[in-house]
PDB file of C-alpha atoms in Angstrom:
ATOM      1  CA  GLN A 132      91.111 -28.921  18.164  1.00 84.00           C
ATOM      2  CA  SER A 133      92.494 -28.980  14.770  1.00 91.00           C
ATOM      3  CA  VAL A 134      94.299 -31.696  13.150  1.00 94.00           C
ATOM      4  CA  LEU A 135      96.977 -29.368  11.740  1.00 97.00           C
ATOM      5  CA  THR A 136      98.725 -27.279  14.103  1.00 98.00           C
ATOM      6  CA  GLN A 137      99.179 -23.333  13.674  1.00 98.00           C
ATOM      7  CA  PRO A 138     100.165 -20.267  15.799  1.00 98.00           C
ATOM      8  CA  PRO A 139      97.534 -18.571  16.750  1.00 97.00           C
ATOM      9  CA  SER A 140      98.738 -15.283  16.069  1.00 97.00           C
ATOM     10  CA  ALA A 141     101.853 -13.385  14.229  1.00 98.00           C
ATOM     11  CA  SER A 142     103.000 -10.070  13.474  1.00 97.00           C
ATOM     12  CA  GLY A 143     105.775  -8.082  11.706  1.00 97.00           C
ATOM     13  CA  THR A 144     106.195  -4.308  10.728  1.00 97.00           C
ATOM     14  CA  PRO A 145     106.043  -3.108   7.347  1.00 97.00           C
ATOM     15  CA  GLY A 146     108.955  -4.125   5.497  1.00 97.00           C
ATOM     16  CA  GLN A 147     109.588  -7.511   7.387  1.00 97.00           C
ATOM     17  CA  ARG A 148     109.951 -11.075   6.720  1.00 98.00           C
ATOM     18  CA  VAL A 149     107.442 -13.202   8.422  1.00 98.00           C
ATOM     19  CA  THR A 150     106.497 -17.061   8.536  1.00 98.00           C
ATOM     20  CA  ILE A 151     103.589 -19.108   9.567  1.00 98.00           C
ATOM     21  CA  SER A 152     103.909 -22.713  10.339  1.00 98.00           C
ATOM     22  CA  CYS A 153     101.943 -25.522  10.004  1.00 98.00           C
ATOM     23  CA  SER A 154     102.575 -28.814  11.727  1.00 98.00           C
ATOM     24  CA  GLY A 155     101.057 -32.484  10.857  1.00 98.00           C
ATOM     25  CA  SER A 156     101.579 -36.038  10.989  1.00 97.00           C
ATOM     26  CA  SER A 157     102.760 -38.878   8.184  1.00 97.00           C
ATOM     27  CA  SER A 158      99.093 -39.212   7.452  1.00 97.00           C
ATOM     28  CA  ASN A 159      98.211 -35.656   6.213  1.00 98.00           C
ATOM     29  CA  ILE A 160     101.254 -33.024   5.275  1.00 98.00           C
ATOM     30  CA  GLY A 161     103.689 -36.329   5.247  1.00 97.00           C
ATOM     31  CA  ASN A 162     102.044 -37.597   2.377  1.00 96.00           C
ATOM     32  CA  ASN A 163     100.162 -35.307   0.301  1.00 97.00           C
ATOM     33  CA  HIS A 164     100.030 -31.712  -1.119  1.00 97.00           C
ATOM     34  CA  VAL A 165      99.655 -28.549   1.543  1.00 98.00           C
ATOM     35  CA  TYR A 166      97.642 -25.530   0.327  1.00 98.00           C
ATOM     36  CA  TRP A 167      97.393 -22.143   1.934  1.00 98.00           C
ATOM     37  CA  TYR A 168      94.855 -19.510   2.144  1.00 98.00           C
ATOM     38  CA  GLN A 169      94.501 -16.083   3.297  1.00 98.00           C
ATOM     39  CA  GLN A 170      90.713 -14.688   4.529  1.00 97.00           C
ATOM     40  CA  LEU A 171      90.391 -10.726   4.681  1.00 95.00           C
ATOM     41  CA  PRO A 172      87.941  -9.696   7.362  1.00 90.00           C
ATOM     42  CA  GLY A 173      84.577 -10.033   5.973  1.00 90.00           C
ATOM     43  CA  THR A 174      85.622 -12.038   2.762  1.00 95.00           C
ATOM     44  CA  ALA A 175      85.966 -15.445   1.606  1.00 97.00           C
ATOM     45  CA  PRO A 176      89.267 -17.244   1.890  1.00 98.00           C
ATOM     46  CA  LYS A 177      91.163 -16.934  -1.492  1.00 98.00           C
ATOM     47  CA  LEU A 178      94.009 -19.503  -2.554  1.00 98.00           C
ATOM     48  CA  LEU A 179      97.399 -18.364  -1.760  1.00 98.00           C
ATOM     49  CA  ILE A 180      99.802 -21.171  -2.152  1.00 98.00           C
ATOM     50  CA  SER A 181      98.821 -24.476  -3.847  1.00 97.00           C
ATOM     51  CA  ARG A 182     100.930 -27.695  -4.199  1.00 97.00           C
ATOM     52  CA  ASN A 183     103.398 -26.743  -1.462  1.00 98.00           C
ATOM     53  CA  THR A 184     105.055 -23.984  -3.454  1.00 98.00           C
ATOM     54  CA  GLN A 185     103.306 -22.597  -6.489  1.00 98.00           C
ATOM     55  CA  ARG A 186     101.868 -19.369  -6.531  1.00 98.00           C
ATOM     56  CA  PRO A 187      98.356 -19.025  -8.568  1.00 96.00           C
ATOM     57  CA  SER A 188      98.226 -16.159 -11.346  1.00 95.00           C
ATOM     58  CA  GLY A 189      98.010 -12.825  -9.252  1.00 94.00           C
ATOM     59  CA  VAL A 190      99.365 -13.734  -6.140  1.00 97.00           C
ATOM     60  CA  PRO A 191     102.672 -11.389  -5.321  1.00 96.00           C
ATOM     61  CA  ASP A 192     105.981 -13.496  -5.379  1.00 96.00           C
ATOM     62  CA  ARG A 193     106.149 -12.148  -1.875  1.00 97.00           C
ATOM     63  CA  PHE A 194     104.140 -15.076  -0.866  1.00 98.00           C
ATOM     64  CA  SER A 195     106.120 -18.424  -0.685  1.00 98.00           C
ATOM     65  CA  GLY A 196     105.329 -21.894   0.238  1.00 98.00           C
ATOM     66  CA  SER A 197     107.601 -24.554   1.733  1.00 98.00           C
ATOM     67  CA  LYS A 198     107.414 -28.147   2.855  1.00 98.00           C
ATOM     68  CA  SER A 199     109.492 -30.828   4.865  1.00 97.00           C
ATOM     69  CA  GLY A 200     108.342 -33.642   6.279  1.00 97.00           C
ATOM     70  CA  THR A 201     104.994 -33.691   7.992  1.00 98.00           C
ATOM     71  CA  SER A 202     105.849 -29.473   8.422  1.00 98.00           C
ATOM     72  CA  ALA A 203     104.852 -26.858   5.896  1.00 98.00           C
ATOM     73  CA  SER A 204     105.642 -22.943   6.002  1.00 98.00           C
ATOM     74  CA  LEU A 205     104.149 -19.748   4.407  1.00 98.00           C
ATOM     75  CA  ALA A 206     106.501 -17.096   4.229  1.00 98.00           C
ATOM     76  CA  ILE A 207     105.523 -13.280   3.542  1.00 98.00           C
ATOM     77  CA  SER A 208     108.386 -11.006   2.831  1.00 97.00           C
ATOM     78  CA  GLY A 209     108.144  -7.426   2.342  1.00 97.00           C
ATOM     79  CA  LEU A 210     105.179  -7.050   4.900  1.00 98.00           C
ATOM     80  CA  ARG A 211     102.560  -4.883   3.789  1.00 97.00           C
ATOM     81  CA  SER A 212      99.337  -3.387   5.912  1.00 96.00           C
ATOM     82  CA  GLU A 213      97.055  -5.149   3.231  1.00 96.00           C
ATOM     83  CA  ASP A 214      98.478  -8.325   4.380  1.00 97.00           C
ATOM     84  CA  GLU A 215      96.851  -8.227   7.614  1.00 97.00           C
ATOM     85  CA  ALA A 216      94.510 -11.140   7.409  1.00 97.00           C
ATOM     86  CA  ASP A 217      94.289 -14.842   8.682  1.00 98.00           C
ATOM     87  CA  TYR A 218      96.121 -17.677   7.197  1.00 98.00           C
ATOM     88  CA  TYR A 219      95.030 -21.261   6.686  1.00 98.00           C
ATOM     89  CA  CYS A 220      97.063 -24.051   5.942  1.00 98.00           C
ATOM     90  CA  ALA A 221      95.372 -26.930   4.495  1.00 98.00           C
ATOM     91  CA  THR A 222      95.795 -30.728   3.137  1.00 98.00           C
ATOM     92  CA  TYR A 223      94.388 -34.029   2.763  1.00 97.00           C
ATOM     93  CA  ASP A 224      94.398 -36.355   5.552  1.00 97.00           C
ATOM     94  CA  ASP A 225      94.725 -40.197   4.625  1.00 96.00           C
ATOM     95  CA  SER A 226      93.287 -41.647   7.829  1.00 96.00           C
ATOM     96  CA  LEU A 227      90.144 -39.311   7.834  1.00 95.00           C
ATOM     97  CA  SER A 228      89.612 -39.615   4.201  1.00 94.00           C
ATOM     98  CA  GLY A 229      89.081 -35.594   3.849  1.00 95.00           C
ATOM     99  CA  PRO A 230      90.746 -32.226   3.487  1.00 97.00           C
ATOM    100  CA  VAL A 231      91.648 -30.570   6.929  1.00 97.00           C
ATOM    101  CA  PHE A 232      92.577 -27.075   7.899  1.00 98.00           C
ATOM    102  CA  GLY A 233      94.982 -25.703  10.483  1.00 98.00           C
ATOM    103  CA  GLY A 234      93.513 -23.586  13.104  1.00 97.00           C
ATOM    104  CA  GLY A 235      94.250 -20.671  11.416  1.00 97.00           C
ATOM    105  CA  THR A 236      97.031 -17.625  12.090  1.00 98.00           C
ATOM    106  CA  LYS A 237      95.808 -13.997  12.360  1.00 98.00           C
ATOM    107  CA  LEU A 238      98.558 -11.638  10.984  1.00 98.00           C
ATOM    108  CA  THR A 239      98.970  -8.301  12.633  1.00 97.00           C
ATOM    109  CA  VAL A 240     100.845  -5.689  10.840  1.00 96.00           C
ATOM    110  CA  LEU A 241     102.379  -3.261  13.665  1.00 93.00           C
TER     111      LEU A 241
ATOM    112  CA  GLN B 282      87.103 -17.463 -15.155  1.00 85.00           C
ATOM    113  CA  VAL B 283      84.962 -19.792 -12.746  1.00 88.00           C
ATOM    114  CA  GLN B 284      82.578 -18.285 -10.407  1.00 95.00           C
ATOM    115  CA  LEU B 285      80.873 -19.744  -7.640  1.00 96.00           C
ATOM    116  CA  LEU B 286      77.295 -18.037  -6.663  1.00 97.00           C
ATOM    117  CA  GLN B 287      76.040 -18.607  -3.242  1.00 98.00           C
ATOM    118  CA  SER B 288      72.330 -18.426  -2.128  1.00 97.00           C
ATOM    119  CA  GLY B 289      71.324 -15.772   0.411  1.00 97.00           C
ATOM    120  CA  ALA B 290      71.537 -15.624   4.302  1.00 98.00           C
ATOM    121  CA  GLU B 291      68.972 -17.946   6.192  1.00 98.00           C
ATOM    122  CA  VAL B 292      67.982 -17.743   9.730  1.00 98.00           C
ATOM    123  CA  LYS B 293      66.092 -21.226  11.206  1.00 98.00           C
ATOM    124  CA  GLU B 294      65.134 -22.254  14.610  1.00 98.00           C
ATOM    125  CA  PRO B 295      66.953 -25.175  16.374  1.00 98.00           C
ATOM    126  CA  GLY B 296      65.927 -28.901  15.010  1.00 97.00           C
ATOM    127  CA  ALA B 297      65.229 -27.367  11.731  1.00 98.00           C
ATOM    128  CA  SER B 298      67.151 -28.019   8.220  1.00 98.00           C
ATOM    129  CA  VAL B 299      68.788 -25.215   5.895  1.00 98.00           C
ATOM    130  CA  LYS B 300      69.583 -25.803   2.100  1.00 98.00           C
ATOM    131  CA  VAL B 301      72.127 -23.521   0.649  1.00 98.00           C
ATOM    132  CA  SER B 302      72.857 -23.491  -3.091  1.00 98.00           C
ATOM    133  CA  CYS B 303      75.850 -22.657  -4.878  1.00 97.00           C
ATOM    134  CA  LYS B 304      75.606 -22.185  -8.696  1.00 95.00           C
ATOM    135  CA  ALA B 305      78.939 -22.437 -10.968  1.00 93.00           C
ATOM    136  CA  SER B 306      79.893 -20.479 -14.274  1.00 91.00           C
ATOM    137  CA  GLY B 307      82.659 -20.113 -16.380  1.00 89.00           C
ATOM    138  CA  TYR B 308      83.635 -23.237 -16.682  1.00 82.00           C
ATOM    139  CA  SER B 309      82.032 -26.086 -19.103  1.00 74.00           C
ATOM    140  CA  GLY B 310      84.304 -29.274 -17.811  1.00 76.00           C
ATOM    141  CA  ARG B 311      82.908 -31.553 -15.220  1.00 78.00           C
ATOM    142  CA  ASN B 312      86.155 -32.940 -14.205  1.00 83.00           C
ATOM    143  CA  TYR B 313      85.718 -31.067 -10.367  1.00 88.00           C
ATOM    144  CA  GLY B 314      84.008 -31.211  -7.249  1.00 92.00           C
ATOM    145  CA  ILE B 315      82.300 -28.724  -5.162  1.00 95.00           C
ATOM    146  CA  SER B 316      83.655 -29.046  -1.445  1.00 97.00           C
ATOM    147  CA  TRP B 317      81.803 -27.273   1.515  1.00 98.00           C
ATOM    148  CA  VAL B 318      83.321 -25.335   4.322  1.00 98.00           C
ATOM    149  CA  ARG B 319      82.115 -23.456   7.271  1.00 98.00           C
ATOM    150  CA  LEU B 320      83.380 -20.951   9.683  1.00 97.00           C
ATOM    151  CA  ALA B 321      81.939 -20.273  12.931  1.00 96.00           C
ATOM    152  CA  PRO B 322      82.139 -17.322  15.073  1.00 93.00           C
ATOM    153  CA  ARG B 323      85.624 -17.404  16.982  1.00 92.00           C
ATOM    154  CA  GLN B 324      86.444 -20.901  15.234  1.00 94.00           C
ATOM    155  CA  GLY B 325      88.817 -21.695  12.207  1.00 94.00           C
ATOM    156  CA  LEU B 326      87.668 -23.201   8.652  1.00 96.00           C
ATOM    157  CA  GLU B 327      85.995 -26.650   8.939  1.00 97.00           C
ATOM    158  CA  TRP B 328      85.905 -29.055   5.961  1.00 97.00           C
ATOM    159  CA  MET B 329      82.359 -30.365   5.785  1.00 98.00           C
ATOM    160  CA  GLY B 330      81.797 -32.471   3.144  1.00 97.00           C
ATOM    161  CA  TRP B 331      82.645 -32.833  -1.040  1.00 96.00           C
ATOM    162  CA  SER B 332      80.449 -33.513  -4.469  1.00 94.00           C
ATOM    163  CA  SER B 333      81.820 -34.295  -7.692  1.00 92.00           C
ATOM    164  CA  ALA B 334      80.112 -32.478 -10.528  1.00 86.00           C
ATOM    165  CA  PHE B 335      81.509 -35.598 -12.814  1.00 85.00           C
ATOM    166  CA  ASN B 336      79.434 -38.504 -11.370  1.00 86.00           C
ATOM    167  CA  GLY B 337      77.783 -37.106  -8.275  1.00 87.00           C
ATOM    168  CA  ASN B 338      79.714 -39.220  -5.658  1.00 92.00           C
ATOM    169  CA  THR B 339      79.968 -37.410  -2.543  1.00 95.00           C
ATOM    170  CA  ARG B 340      82.175 -37.479   0.416  1.00 95.00           C
ATOM    171  CA  TYR B 341      81.162 -36.350   4.272  1.00 97.00           C
ATOM    172  CA  ALA B 342      83.642 -35.531   7.239  1.00 96.00           C
ATOM    173  CA  GLN B 343      82.765 -37.639   9.758  1.00 95.00           C
ATOM    174  CA  LYS B 344      81.485 -35.097  12.177  1.00 95.00           C
ATOM    175  CA  PHE B 345      78.582 -34.389   9.828  1.00 97.00           C
ATOM    176  CA  GLU B 346      77.610 -37.875   8.342  1.00 95.00           C
ATOM    177  CA  GLY B 347      74.043 -38.321   8.908  1.00 96.00           C
ATOM    178  CA  ARG B 348      73.027 -34.914   8.887  1.00 98.00           C
ATOM    179  CA  LEU B 349      74.684 -33.598   5.866  1.00 98.00           C
ATOM    180  CA  SER B 350      73.565 -34.192   2.023  1.00 98.00           C
ATOM    181  CA  LEU B 351      74.900 -32.757  -0.879  1.00 97.00           C
ATOM    182  CA  THR B 352      73.381 -33.102  -4.230  1.00 95.00           C
ATOM    183  CA  THR B 353      74.512 -31.747  -7.961  1.00 91.00           C
ATOM    184  CA  ASP B 354      72.142 -30.859 -10.613  1.00 90.00           C
ATOM    185  CA  THR B 355      74.348 -31.073 -13.585  1.00 86.00           C
ATOM    186  CA  ALA B 356      71.764 -29.054 -16.030  1.00 87.00           C
ATOM    187  CA  THR B 357      72.286 -26.063 -13.862  1.00 90.00           C
ATOM    188  CA  ALA B 358      75.690 -26.812 -12.488  1.00 90.00           C
ATOM    189  CA  THR B 359      74.185 -26.165  -9.282  1.00 93.00           C
ATOM    190  CA  THR B 360      75.321 -27.852  -6.109  1.00 94.00           C
ATOM    191  CA  TYR B 361      73.305 -27.935  -2.862  1.00 97.00           C
ATOM    192  CA  MET B 362      74.239 -28.073   0.871  1.00 98.00           C
ATOM    193  CA  GLU B 363      71.617 -29.617   3.012  1.00 98.00           C
ATOM    194  CA  LEU B 364      72.221 -29.513   7.254  1.00 98.00           C
ATOM    195  CA  ARG B 365      69.673 -31.240   8.969  1.00 98.00           C
ATOM    196  CA  GLY B 366      69.012 -30.987  12.969  1.00 97.00           C
ATOM    197  CA  LEU B 367      70.370 -27.819  13.241  1.00 98.00           C
ATOM    198  CA  ARG B 368      72.065 -26.643  16.433  1.00 97.00           C
ATOM    199  CA  SER B 369      72.908 -23.275  17.683  1.00 97.00           C
ATOM    200  CA  ASP B 370      76.673 -24.079  17.127  1.00 96.00           C
ATOM    201  CA  ASP B 371      75.521 -24.599  13.472  1.00 98.00           C
ATOM    202  CA  THR B 372      75.663 -20.790  13.339  1.00 98.00           C
ATOM    203  CA  ALA B 373      78.384 -20.272  10.834  1.00 98.00           C
ATOM    204  CA  VAL B 374      79.443 -18.582   7.233  1.00 98.00           C
ATOM    205  CA  TYR B 375      78.815 -21.462   4.870  1.00 98.00           C
ATOM    206  CA  PHE B 376      81.194 -21.672   1.839  1.00 98.00           C
ATOM    207  CA  CYS B 377      81.203 -23.726  -1.158  1.00 98.00           C
ATOM    208  CA  ALA B 378      84.445 -23.816  -3.319  1.00 97.00           C
ATOM    209  CA  ARG B 379      85.741 -25.657  -6.217  1.00 95.00           C
ATOM    210  CA  ASP B 380      88.190 -28.531  -5.806  1.00 93.00           C
ATOM    211  CA  PRO B 381      89.671 -29.958  -9.149  1.00 88.00           C
ATOM    212  CA  GLY B 382      89.701 -33.603  -9.783  1.00 83.00           C
ATOM    213  CA  TYR B 383      88.008 -36.190  -8.979  1.00 86.00           C
ATOM    214  CA  THR B 384      88.469 -36.903  -5.388  1.00 88.00           C
ATOM    215  CA  PRO B 385      88.687 -33.750  -2.392  1.00 92.00           C
ATOM    216  CA  GLN B 386      92.254 -32.475  -2.052  1.00 92.00           C
ATOM    217  CA  GLY B 387      91.978 -29.183  -0.142  1.00 93.00           C
ATOM    218  CA  TRP B 388      92.886 -27.508  -3.459  1.00 96.00           C
ATOM    219  CA  PHE B 389      90.134 -24.891  -2.868  1.00 96.00           C
ATOM    220  CA  ASP B 390      89.812 -22.372  -5.817  1.00 95.00           C
ATOM    221  CA  PRO B 391      87.564 -20.225  -6.295  1.00 96.00           C
ATOM    222  CA  TRP B 392      85.351 -19.886  -3.332  1.00 98.00           C
ATOM    223  CA  GLY B 393      81.482 -18.692  -3.024  1.00 98.00           C
ATOM    224  CA  GLN B 394      80.780 -15.535  -1.389  1.00 98.00           C
ATOM    225  CA  GLY B 395      79.511 -17.260   1.805  1.00 98.00           C
ATOM    226  CA  SER B 396      76.048 -17.885   3.131  1.00 98.00           C
ATOM    227  CA  LEU B 397      75.654 -16.929   6.650  1.00 98.00           C
ATOM    228  CA  VAL B 398      73.234 -19.496   8.710  1.00 98.00           C
ATOM    229  CA  THR B 399      72.032 -18.137  11.931  1.00 98.00           C
ATOM    230  CA  VAL B 400      70.309 -20.630  13.990  1.00 98.00           C
ATOM    231  CA  SER B 401      68.288 -19.288  16.811  1.00 96.00           C
ATOM    232  CA  SER B 402      64.818 -19.563  18.304  1.00 93.00           C
TER     233      SER B 402
END
């Protein structure tokens, strides 16, 4: 089982706004930055959000991240078919002395 | 821009070892580390370990302690991941990714293209 908890699936129709949650504890999310990754089928993961809320250059502003306490969320607005992918949250865990991932959320665009 | 190029696919028998390489280009500094992350079939991403390009320090996930070795050739900016005692559940795509700074953070950018390791008799 993953240290960080994500819903296994999410879905939405084109143009909608969807959010993906990531729940942790005081030893990980509560005390460290959260990162979000997008993995399109058959490709390497790609950094989507760094340090809770920052979008790397080239990431559309449709993607946004937030963090509160021991939870974080990724929001995707104006959903598009090309957003269909697996999404993972990650952070550092002080107790485990290393990064940890959520189990991943498969996003389906209906 | 920084790019990571990994070695190709491998097929190994149970009990064998595998060594995957990850060569960095487009970056002259050494204030970063290389993490290894794997994706097994029907599983999620799993962090395995980290190696510092600055001083060669390593850190391993507890699950892989004793079975995983990460080494860095600073002359060629190449990091190697060796996993020993392979089992069928080690079948996965193995990724390297740059993690900036002097300790692992979970900030993985960019990623290598991935190397498929298949463990089968």
